[in-house]
mmCIF file of C-alpha atoms in Angstrom:
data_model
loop_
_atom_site.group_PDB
_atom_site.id
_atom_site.type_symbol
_atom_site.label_atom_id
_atom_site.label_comp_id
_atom_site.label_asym_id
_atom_site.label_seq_id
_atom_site.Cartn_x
_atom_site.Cartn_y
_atom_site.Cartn_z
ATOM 1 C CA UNK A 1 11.609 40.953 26.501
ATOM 2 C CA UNK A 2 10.324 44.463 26.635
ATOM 3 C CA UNK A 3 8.587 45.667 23.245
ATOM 4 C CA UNK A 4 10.904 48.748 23.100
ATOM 5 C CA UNK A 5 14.457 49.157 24.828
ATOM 6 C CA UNK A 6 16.407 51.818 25.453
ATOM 7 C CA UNK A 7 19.721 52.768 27.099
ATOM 8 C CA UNK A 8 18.529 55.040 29.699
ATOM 9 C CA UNK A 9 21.739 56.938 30.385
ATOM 10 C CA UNK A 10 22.476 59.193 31.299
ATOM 11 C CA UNK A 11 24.810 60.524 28.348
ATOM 12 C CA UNK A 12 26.891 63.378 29.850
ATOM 13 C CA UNK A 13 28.063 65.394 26.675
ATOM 14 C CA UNK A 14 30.333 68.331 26.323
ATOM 15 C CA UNK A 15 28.360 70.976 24.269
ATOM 16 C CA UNK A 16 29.295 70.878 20.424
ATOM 17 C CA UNK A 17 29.554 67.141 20.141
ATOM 18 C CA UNK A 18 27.645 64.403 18.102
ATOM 19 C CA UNK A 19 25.692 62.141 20.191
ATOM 20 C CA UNK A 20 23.879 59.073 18.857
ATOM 21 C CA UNK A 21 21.403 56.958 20.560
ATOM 22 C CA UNK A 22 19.395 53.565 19.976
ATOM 23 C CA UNK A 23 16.589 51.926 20.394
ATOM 24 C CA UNK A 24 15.668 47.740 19.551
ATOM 25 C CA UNK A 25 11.554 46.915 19.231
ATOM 26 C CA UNK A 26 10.573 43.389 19.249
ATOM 27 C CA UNK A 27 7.418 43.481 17.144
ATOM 28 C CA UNK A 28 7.901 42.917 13.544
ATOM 29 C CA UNK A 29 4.449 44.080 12.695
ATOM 30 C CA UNK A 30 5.349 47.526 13.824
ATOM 31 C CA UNK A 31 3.690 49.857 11.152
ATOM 32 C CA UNK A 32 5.165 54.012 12.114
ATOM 33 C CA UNK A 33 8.558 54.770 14.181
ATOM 34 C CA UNK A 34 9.061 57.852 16.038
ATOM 35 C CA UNK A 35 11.294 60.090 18.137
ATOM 36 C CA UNK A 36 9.766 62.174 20.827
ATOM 37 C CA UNK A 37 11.715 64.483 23.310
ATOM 38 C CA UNK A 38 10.375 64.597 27.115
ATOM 39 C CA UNK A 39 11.532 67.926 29.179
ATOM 40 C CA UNK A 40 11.501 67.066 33.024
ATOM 41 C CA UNK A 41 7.693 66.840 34.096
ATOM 42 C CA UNK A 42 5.946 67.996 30.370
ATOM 43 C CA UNK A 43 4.458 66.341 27.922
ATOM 44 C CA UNK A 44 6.363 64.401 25.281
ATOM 45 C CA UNK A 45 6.644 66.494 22.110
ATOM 46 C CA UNK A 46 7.405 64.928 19.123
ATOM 47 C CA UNK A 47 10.903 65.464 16.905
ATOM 48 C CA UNK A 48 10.708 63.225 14.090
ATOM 49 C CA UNK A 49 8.950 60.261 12.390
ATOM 50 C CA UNK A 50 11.534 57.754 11.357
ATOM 51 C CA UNK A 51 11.693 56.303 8.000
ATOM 52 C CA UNK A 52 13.080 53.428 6.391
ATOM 53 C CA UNK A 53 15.038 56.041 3.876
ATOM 54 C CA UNK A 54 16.532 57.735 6.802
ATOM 55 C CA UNK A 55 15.559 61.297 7.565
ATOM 56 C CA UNK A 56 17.202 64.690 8.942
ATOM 57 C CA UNK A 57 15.882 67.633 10.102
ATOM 58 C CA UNK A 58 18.520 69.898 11.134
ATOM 59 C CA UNK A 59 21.132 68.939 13.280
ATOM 60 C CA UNK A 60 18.976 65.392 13.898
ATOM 61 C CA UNK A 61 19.355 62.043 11.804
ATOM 62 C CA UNK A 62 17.065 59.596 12.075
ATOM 63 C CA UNK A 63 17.352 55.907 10.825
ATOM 64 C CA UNK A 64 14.900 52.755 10.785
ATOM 65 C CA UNK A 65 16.581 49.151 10.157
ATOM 66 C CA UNK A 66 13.501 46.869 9.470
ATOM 67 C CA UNK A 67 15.416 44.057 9.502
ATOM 68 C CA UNK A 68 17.478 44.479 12.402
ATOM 69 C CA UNK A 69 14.121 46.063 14.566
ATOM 70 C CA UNK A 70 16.840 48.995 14.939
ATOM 71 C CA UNK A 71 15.953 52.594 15.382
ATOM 72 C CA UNK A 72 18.457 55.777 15.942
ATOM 73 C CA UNK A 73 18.817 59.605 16.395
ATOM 74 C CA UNK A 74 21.902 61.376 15.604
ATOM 75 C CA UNK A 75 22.083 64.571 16.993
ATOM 76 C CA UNK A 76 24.928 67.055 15.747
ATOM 77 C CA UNK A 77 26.818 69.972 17.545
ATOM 78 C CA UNK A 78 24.892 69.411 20.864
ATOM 79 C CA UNK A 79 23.412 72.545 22.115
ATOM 80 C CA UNK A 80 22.830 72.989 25.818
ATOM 81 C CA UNK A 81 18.936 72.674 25.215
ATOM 82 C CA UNK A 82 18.914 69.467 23.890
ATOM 83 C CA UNK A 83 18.968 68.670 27.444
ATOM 84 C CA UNK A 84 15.947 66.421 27.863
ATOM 85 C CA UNK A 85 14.865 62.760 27.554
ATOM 86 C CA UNK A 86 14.720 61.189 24.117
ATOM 87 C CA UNK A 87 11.452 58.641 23.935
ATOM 88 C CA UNK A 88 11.886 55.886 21.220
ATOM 89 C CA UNK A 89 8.381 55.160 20.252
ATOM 90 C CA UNK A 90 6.778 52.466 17.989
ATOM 91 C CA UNK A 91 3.302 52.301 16.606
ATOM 92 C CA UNK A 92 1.642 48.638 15.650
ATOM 93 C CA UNK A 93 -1.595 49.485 14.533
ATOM 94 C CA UNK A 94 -2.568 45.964 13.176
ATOM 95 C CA UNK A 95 -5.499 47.527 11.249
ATOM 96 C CA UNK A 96 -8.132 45.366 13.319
ATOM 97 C CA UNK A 97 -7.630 48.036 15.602
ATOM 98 C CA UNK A 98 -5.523 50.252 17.677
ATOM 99 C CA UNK A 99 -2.681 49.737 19.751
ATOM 100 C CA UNK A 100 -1.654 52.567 20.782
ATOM 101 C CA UNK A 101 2.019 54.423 20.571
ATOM 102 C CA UNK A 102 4.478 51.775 22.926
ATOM 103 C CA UNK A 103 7.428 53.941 23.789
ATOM 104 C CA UNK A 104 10.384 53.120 25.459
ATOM 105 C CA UNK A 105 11.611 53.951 29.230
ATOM 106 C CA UNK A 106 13.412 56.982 27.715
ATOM 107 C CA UNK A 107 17.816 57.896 27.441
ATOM 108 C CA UNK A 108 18.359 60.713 29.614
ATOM 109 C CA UNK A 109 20.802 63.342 27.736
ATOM 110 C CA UNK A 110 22.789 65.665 29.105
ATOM 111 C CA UNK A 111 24.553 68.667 27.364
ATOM 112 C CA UNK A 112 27.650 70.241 28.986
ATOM 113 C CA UNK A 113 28.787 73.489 28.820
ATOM 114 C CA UNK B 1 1.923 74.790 21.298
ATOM 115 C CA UNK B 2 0.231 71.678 19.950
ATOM 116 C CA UNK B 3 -3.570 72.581 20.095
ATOM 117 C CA UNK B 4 -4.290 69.737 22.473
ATOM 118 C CA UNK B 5 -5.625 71.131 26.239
ATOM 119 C CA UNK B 6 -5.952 69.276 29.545
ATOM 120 C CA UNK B 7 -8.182 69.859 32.381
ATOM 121 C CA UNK B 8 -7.341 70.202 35.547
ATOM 122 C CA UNK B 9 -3.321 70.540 35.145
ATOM 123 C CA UNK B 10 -3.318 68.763 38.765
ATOM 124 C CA UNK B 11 -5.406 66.819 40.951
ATOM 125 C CA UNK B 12 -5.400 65.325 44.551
ATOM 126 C CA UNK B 13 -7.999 62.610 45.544
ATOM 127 C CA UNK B 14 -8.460 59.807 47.912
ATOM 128 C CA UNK B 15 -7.994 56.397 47.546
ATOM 129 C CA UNK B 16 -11.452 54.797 46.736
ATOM 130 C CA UNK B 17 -12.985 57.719 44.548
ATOM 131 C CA UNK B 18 -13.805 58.441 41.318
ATOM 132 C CA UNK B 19 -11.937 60.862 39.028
ATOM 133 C CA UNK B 20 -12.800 62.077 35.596
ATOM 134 C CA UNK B 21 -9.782 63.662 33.072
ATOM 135 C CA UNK B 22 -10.514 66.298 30.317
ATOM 136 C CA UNK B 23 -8.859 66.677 27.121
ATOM 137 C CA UNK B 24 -9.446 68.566 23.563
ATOM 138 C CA UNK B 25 -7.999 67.807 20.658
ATOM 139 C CA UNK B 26 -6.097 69.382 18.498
ATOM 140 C CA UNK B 27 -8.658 71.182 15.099
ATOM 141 C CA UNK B 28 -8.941 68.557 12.528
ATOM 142 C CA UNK B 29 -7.788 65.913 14.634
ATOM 143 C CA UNK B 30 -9.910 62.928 15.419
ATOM 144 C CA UNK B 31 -8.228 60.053 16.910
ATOM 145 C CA UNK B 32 -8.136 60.787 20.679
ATOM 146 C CA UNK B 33 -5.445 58.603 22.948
ATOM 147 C CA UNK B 34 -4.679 58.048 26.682
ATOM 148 C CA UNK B 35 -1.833 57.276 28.307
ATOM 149 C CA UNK B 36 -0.775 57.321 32.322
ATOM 150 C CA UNK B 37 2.965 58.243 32.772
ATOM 151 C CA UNK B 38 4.573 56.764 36.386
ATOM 152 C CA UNK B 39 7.685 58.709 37.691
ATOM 153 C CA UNK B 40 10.558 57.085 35.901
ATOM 154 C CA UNK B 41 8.781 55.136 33.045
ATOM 155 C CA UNK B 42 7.605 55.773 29.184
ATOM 156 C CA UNK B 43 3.678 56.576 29.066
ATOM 157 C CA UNK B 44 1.800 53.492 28.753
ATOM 158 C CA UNK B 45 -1.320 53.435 26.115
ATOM 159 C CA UNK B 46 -4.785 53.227 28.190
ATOM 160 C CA UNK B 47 -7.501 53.401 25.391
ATOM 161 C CA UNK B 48 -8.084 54.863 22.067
ATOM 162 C CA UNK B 49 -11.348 56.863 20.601
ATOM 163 C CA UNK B 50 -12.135 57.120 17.020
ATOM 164 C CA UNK B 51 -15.462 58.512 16.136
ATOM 165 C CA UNK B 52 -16.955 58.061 19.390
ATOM 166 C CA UNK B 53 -16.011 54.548 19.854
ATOM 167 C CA UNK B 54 -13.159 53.024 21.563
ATOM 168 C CA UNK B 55 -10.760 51.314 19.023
ATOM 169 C CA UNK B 56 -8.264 50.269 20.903
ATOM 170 C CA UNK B 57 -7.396 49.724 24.328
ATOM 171 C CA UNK B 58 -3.782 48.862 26.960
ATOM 172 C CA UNK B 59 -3.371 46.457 29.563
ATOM 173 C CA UNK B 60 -5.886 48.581 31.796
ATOM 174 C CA UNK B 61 -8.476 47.329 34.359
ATOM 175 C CA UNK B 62 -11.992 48.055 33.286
ATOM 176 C CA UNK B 63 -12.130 50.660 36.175
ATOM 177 C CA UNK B 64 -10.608 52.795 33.646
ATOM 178 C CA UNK B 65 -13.189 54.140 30.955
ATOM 179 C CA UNK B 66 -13.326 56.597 28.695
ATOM 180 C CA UNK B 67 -15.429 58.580 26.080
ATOM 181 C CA UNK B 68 -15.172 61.246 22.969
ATOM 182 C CA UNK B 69 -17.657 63.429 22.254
ATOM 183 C CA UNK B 70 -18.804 64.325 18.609
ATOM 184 C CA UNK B 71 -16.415 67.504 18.816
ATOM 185 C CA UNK B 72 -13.761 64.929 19.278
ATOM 186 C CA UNK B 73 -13.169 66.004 22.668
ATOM 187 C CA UNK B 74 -12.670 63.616 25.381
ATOM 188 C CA UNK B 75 -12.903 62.184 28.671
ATOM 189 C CA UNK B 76 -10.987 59.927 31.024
ATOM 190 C CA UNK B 77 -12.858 57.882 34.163
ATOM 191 C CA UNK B 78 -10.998 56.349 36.651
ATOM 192 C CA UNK B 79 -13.204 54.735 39.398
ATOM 193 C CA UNK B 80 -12.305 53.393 42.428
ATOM 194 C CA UNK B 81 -8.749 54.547 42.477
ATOM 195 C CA UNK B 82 -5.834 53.203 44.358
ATOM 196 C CA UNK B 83 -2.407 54.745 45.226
ATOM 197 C CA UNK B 84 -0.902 53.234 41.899
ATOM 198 C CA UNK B 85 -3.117 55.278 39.496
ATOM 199 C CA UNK B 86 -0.719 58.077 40.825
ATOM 200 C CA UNK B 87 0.857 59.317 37.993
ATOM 201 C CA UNK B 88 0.918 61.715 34.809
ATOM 202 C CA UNK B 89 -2.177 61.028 32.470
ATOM 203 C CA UNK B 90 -1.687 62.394 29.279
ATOM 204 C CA UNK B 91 -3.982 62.896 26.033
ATOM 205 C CA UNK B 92 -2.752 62.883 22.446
ATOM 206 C CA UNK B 93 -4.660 63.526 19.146
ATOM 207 C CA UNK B 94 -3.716 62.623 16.090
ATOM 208 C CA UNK B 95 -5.582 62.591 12.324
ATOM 209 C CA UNK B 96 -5.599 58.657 12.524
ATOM 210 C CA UNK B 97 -4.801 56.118 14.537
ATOM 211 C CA UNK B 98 -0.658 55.622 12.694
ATOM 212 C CA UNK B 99 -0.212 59.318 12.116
ATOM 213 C CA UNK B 100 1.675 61.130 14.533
ATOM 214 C CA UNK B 101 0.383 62.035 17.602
ATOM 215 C CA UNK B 102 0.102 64.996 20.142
ATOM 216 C CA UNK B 103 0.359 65.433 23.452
ATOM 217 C CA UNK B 104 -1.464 67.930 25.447
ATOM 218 C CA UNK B 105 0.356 69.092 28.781
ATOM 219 C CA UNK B 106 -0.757 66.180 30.756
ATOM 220 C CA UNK B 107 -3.115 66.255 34.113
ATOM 221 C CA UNK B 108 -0.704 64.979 37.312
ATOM 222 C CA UNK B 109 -3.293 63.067 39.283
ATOM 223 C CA UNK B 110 -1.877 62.263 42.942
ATOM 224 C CA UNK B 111 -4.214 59.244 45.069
ATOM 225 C CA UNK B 112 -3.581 59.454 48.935
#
């Protein structure tokens, strides 16, 4: 089982519309939860943390279910740059030492005009 | 812009040489990651530096070493390489080793 999963899309979606993906991780011990965006051939650049309280930031939600191993972004009234691929990414960090950030294979999004 | 530089942005060397990967970190920042992107995939976590030592390292051959330097810059050694190590190799800093991280712009190494 991979640690994180993804859908990888694409998701084809007509500009003004809500758009929500997820993301499962297998590793209970996970310690910080994150959403990072990924432009074709950049670096990752990082949107939100996710928190078990839920969080927004603008038009994005983002949600943590510890007990399902569940995260998800909402994103509201789609704008054409949101084009991009969304990186679900877990942190384990056991606190004998580092893991490093796993992230998942990425969902591709794209917003039509 | 996140703070965090690369250097070189790309690179082209032959199978069986040694490489070496630049990166420095974002001001106040001392927790220096590596991770090698292939076309198609997440980034996968190499090694991580904290205070000059590595912390924490990926499912990497030893081939693949690293260093930070007491300005909490780093380095990335890959010796040996093979067509595989092709890929996007990407540095992130972050306060600690939990908080979030970022990425510099990534150095796009290409073995022939």
């Amino acid at each position: 089982r991979k640690e994180v999963e993804q859908d990888p899309g694409p998701f084809n979606v007509p500009e003004g519309a809500t758009v929500a993906f997820n993301c499962t991780y297998s590793n209970s011990a996970s310690q910080s939860f994150f959403w990072y965006r990924q432009d074709c051939r950049k670096e990752p650049k990082l949107l939100m943390s996710v928190y078990s309280s839920g969080n927004e930031d603008g038009r994005f939600t983002a949600q943590l279910n510890r007990a399902s191993q569940y995260i998800s972004l909402l994103i509201r009234d789609s704008k054409l740059s949101d084009s991009a691929t969304y990186l679900c990414v877990v942190n384990l960090y056991s606190g004998g030492g580092a893991d490093g950030l796993t992230f998942g294979k990425g969902t591709h999004l794209i917003i039509q005009p | 812009e996140t703070g965090v530089t690369q250097s070189p942005t790309h690179l082209i060397k032959t199978r069986g040489q040694q490489v070496t990967l630049r990166c420095s970190s974002q001001s106040g920042h001392n927790t220096v990651s590596w991770y090698q992107q292939a076309l198609g995939q997440g980034p996968q976590f190499i090694f991580q530096y904290y205070r000059e030592e590595e912390n924490g390292r990926g499912n990497f051959p030893p081939r693949f070493s690293g260093l930070q330097f007491p300005n909490y810059s780093s380095e990335l050694n890959v010796n040996a390489l093979e067509l595989d190590d092709s890929a996007l190799y990407l540095c992130a800093s972050s306060r600690t080793g939990w908080t979030e991280a970022f990425f510099g712009q990534g150095t796009r190494l290409t073995v022939v």
